[in-house]
Amino acid sequence: MNFTLFVTALLTGILFVGVVTVLAKLISPRSFNEQKEEAYECGVPTRGRSWMQFRVGYYLFAILFLMFDVETMFLFPWAVVMKTLGTSGLLAVGVFLFVLVLGLAYAWRKGALKWQ
């Protein structure tokens, strides 16, 4: 019974996505011109090449920021139910924070946080 319901829901979802995709392709307006093929630069004409390399340090810094930002967001639901979790909840969050601090220390030690 549950498997049949699962398969029905899965097939319905796949069918819905397929129908909506085909319908959008059929009724969407089409116009082709050279300007649509250019890289989007906020209306400012490009000077030089459109594709340039950025140092990997920028990406690493952004990924570290997102990682710690998202992981910190996991602390808010814990803070709401902190009293009901008791000692085991406190220990679990302690381990979580310890792993966060270890990750930060590792990134700091490797020089990932230096902005040069």
mmCIF file of C-alpha atoms in Angstrom:
data_model
loop_
_atom_site.group_PDB
_atom_site.id
_atom_site.type_symbol
_atom_site.label_atom_id
_atom_site.label_comp_id
_atom_site.label_asym_id
_atom_site.label_seq_id
_atom_site.Cartn_x
_atom_site.Cartn_y
_atom_site.Cartn_z
ATOM 1 C CA MET A 1 0.000 0.000 0.000
ATOM 2 C CA ASN A 2 2.688 2.527 0.999
ATOM 3 C CA PHE A 3 4.917 1.553 -1.930
ATOM 4 C CA THR A 4 2.049 2.020 -4.373
ATOM 5 C CA LEU A 5 1.338 5.457 -2.938
ATOM 6 C CA PHE A 6 5.021 6.375 -3.215
ATOM 7 C CA VAL A 7 5.262 5.235 -6.845
ATOM 8 C CA THR A 8 2.029 7.069 -7.709
ATOM 9 C CA ALA A 9 3.304 10.303 -6.134
ATOM 10 C CA LEU A 10 6.675 9.937 -7.866
ATOM 11 C CA LEU A 11 5.142 9.314 -11.289
ATOM 12 C CA THR A 12 2.689 12.181 -10.807
ATOM 13 C CA GLY A 13 5.553 14.523 -9.953
ATOM 14 C CA ILE A 14 7.618 13.420 -12.956
ATOM 15 C CA LEU A 15 4.614 13.746 -15.252
ATOM 16 C CA PHE A 16 3.772 17.207 -13.889
ATOM 17 C CA VAL A 17 7.330 18.468 -14.397
ATOM 18 C CA GLY A 18 7.426 17.033 -17.913
ATOM 19 C CA VAL A 19 4.077 18.536 -18.917
ATOM 20 C CA VAL A 20 4.945 21.977 -17.511
ATOM 21 C CA THR A 21 8.356 21.947 -19.245
ATOM 22 C CA VAL A 22 6.878 20.998 -22.630
ATOM 23 C CA LEU A 23 4.066 23.515 -22.223
ATOM 24 C CA ALA A 24 6.526 26.294 -21.387
ATOM 25 C CA LYS A 25 8.607 25.444 -24.468
ATOM 26 C CA LEU A 26 5.518 25.550 -26.670
ATOM 27 C CA ILE A 27 3.995 28.831 -25.484
ATOM 28 C CA SER A 28 7.101 30.861 -24.600
ATOM 29 C CA PRO A 29 7.921 33.793 -26.885
ATOM 30 C CA ARG A 30 11.002 33.404 -29.051
ATOM 31 C CA SER A 31 13.185 36.113 -30.512
ATOM 32 C CA PHE A 32 16.803 35.729 -31.495
ATOM 33 C CA ASN A 33 19.379 38.472 -31.926
ATOM 34 C CA GLU A 34 23.112 39.005 -31.430
ATOM 35 C CA GLN A 35 22.686 41.027 -28.282
ATOM 36 C CA LYS A 36 21.087 38.109 -26.438
ATOM 37 C CA GLU A 37 24.198 36.023 -27.058
ATOM 38 C CA GLU A 38 26.536 38.515 -25.369
ATOM 39 C CA ALA A 39 27.663 38.241 -21.754
ATOM 40 C CA TYR A 40 25.493 40.283 -19.376
ATOM 41 C CA GLU A 41 27.481 43.222 -18.041
ATOM 42 C CA CYS A 42 24.773 45.498 -16.577
ATOM 43 C CA GLY A 43 24.535 47.571 -19.732
ATOM 44 C CA VAL A 44 28.172 48.643 -19.593
ATOM 45 C CA PRO A 45 30.168 47.751 -22.719
ATOM 46 C CA THR A 46 32.908 45.269 -21.922
ATOM 47 C CA ARG A 47 36.546 46.216 -22.222
ATOM 48 C CA GLY A 48 38.930 43.414 -22.969
ATOM 49 C CA ARG A 49 37.941 39.821 -22.437
ATOM 50 C CA SER A 50 34.665 39.001 -20.720
ATOM 51 C CA TRP A 51 36.153 35.952 -19.030
ATOM 52 C CA MET A 52 38.872 36.597 -16.520
ATOM 53 C CA GLN A 53 40.244 34.456 -13.766
ATOM 54 C CA PHE A 54 39.847 35.305 -10.113
ATOM 55 C CA ARG A 55 42.182 34.077 -7.446
ATOM 56 C CA VAL A 56 40.975 30.935 -5.735
ATOM 57 C CA GLY A 57 41.324 32.704 -2.392
ATOM 58 C CA TYR A 58 38.138 34.674 -3.071
ATOM 59 C CA TYR A 59 36.140 31.502 -3.651
ATOM 60 C CA LEU A 60 37.657 29.792 -0.625
ATOM 61 C CA PHE A 61 36.853 32.773 1.574
ATOM 62 C CA ALA A 62 33.251 32.834 0.302
ATOM 63 C CA ILE A 63 32.799 29.094 0.845
ATOM 64 C CA LEU A 64 34.173 29.335 4.374
ATOM 65 C CA PHE A 65 31.852 32.238 5.121
ATOM 66 C CA LEU A 66 28.819 30.349 3.823
ATOM 67 C CA MET A 67 29.804 27.193 5.668
ATOM 68 C CA PHE A 68 30.099 28.910 9.036
ATOM 69 C CA ASP A 69 27.071 31.087 8.394
ATOM 70 C CA VAL A 70 24.814 28.131 7.575
ATOM 71 C CA GLU A 71 26.172 26.052 10.432
ATOM 72 C CA THR A 72 25.555 28.915 12.826
ATOM 73 C CA MET A 73 21.935 29.007 11.654
ATOM 74 C CA PHE A 74 21.560 25.464 12.997
ATOM 75 C CA LEU A 75 22.101 26.867 16.491
ATOM 76 C CA PHE A 76 18.861 28.892 16.467
ATOM 77 C CA PRO A 77 16.468 25.907 16.496
ATOM 78 C CA TRP A 78 18.595 24.348 19.228
ATOM 79 C CA ALA A 79 18.339 27.539 21.309
ATOM 80 C CA VAL A 80 14.538 27.438 21.050
ATOM 81 C CA VAL A 81 14.246 23.920 22.499
ATOM 82 C CA MET A 82 17.329 24.037 24.734
ATOM 83 C CA LYS A 83 15.489 23.445 28.006
ATOM 84 C CA THR A 84 13.674 20.353 26.750
ATOM 85 C CA LEU A 85 16.858 18.698 25.431
ATOM 86 C CA GLY A 86 18.637 18.585 28.747
ATOM 87 C CA THR A 87 22.255 17.574 29.230
ATOM 88 C CA SER A 88 22.439 15.387 26.121
ATOM 89 C CA GLY A 89 21.391 18.334 23.944
ATOM 90 C CA LEU A 90 23.985 20.544 25.573
ATOM 91 C CA LEU A 91 26.698 17.954 24.957
ATOM 92 C CA ALA A 92 25.620 17.503 21.321
ATOM 93 C CA VAL A 93 25.828 21.243 20.672
ATOM 94 C CA GLY A 94 29.153 21.328 22.496
ATOM 95 C CA VAL A 95 30.517 18.723 20.081
ATOM 96 C CA PHE A 96 29.006 20.651 17.165
ATOM 97 C CA LEU A 97 30.690 23.888 18.273
ATOM 98 C CA PHE A 98 33.958 22.058 18.895
ATOM 99 C CA VAL A 99 33.937 20.762 15.306
ATOM 100 C CA LEU A 100 33.178 24.303 14.069
ATOM 101 C CA VAL A 101 36.097 25.706 16.040
ATOM 102 C CA LEU A 102 38.367 22.944 14.724
ATOM 103 C CA GLY A 103 37.351 23.805 11.149
ATOM 104 C CA LEU A 104 37.991 27.489 11.765
ATOM 105 C CA ALA A 105 41.385 26.738 13.340
ATOM 106 C CA TYR A 106 42.314 24.522 10.382
ATOM 107 C CA ALA A 107 41.354 27.232 7.867
ATOM 108 C CA TRP A 108 43.246 29.825 9.869
ATOM 109 C CA ARG A 109 46.327 27.600 10.127
ATOM 110 C CA LYS A 110 46.311 26.932 6.369
ATOM 111 C CA GLY A 111 46.139 30.672 5.685
ATOM 112 C CA ALA A 112 42.711 30.574 4.062
ATOM 113 C CA LEU A 113 41.584 33.650 5.983
ATOM 114 C CA LYS A 114 44.419 35.916 4.823
ATOM 115 C CA TRP A 115 43.151 38.582 2.466
ATOM 116 C CA GLN A 116 46.034 39.529 0.182
#
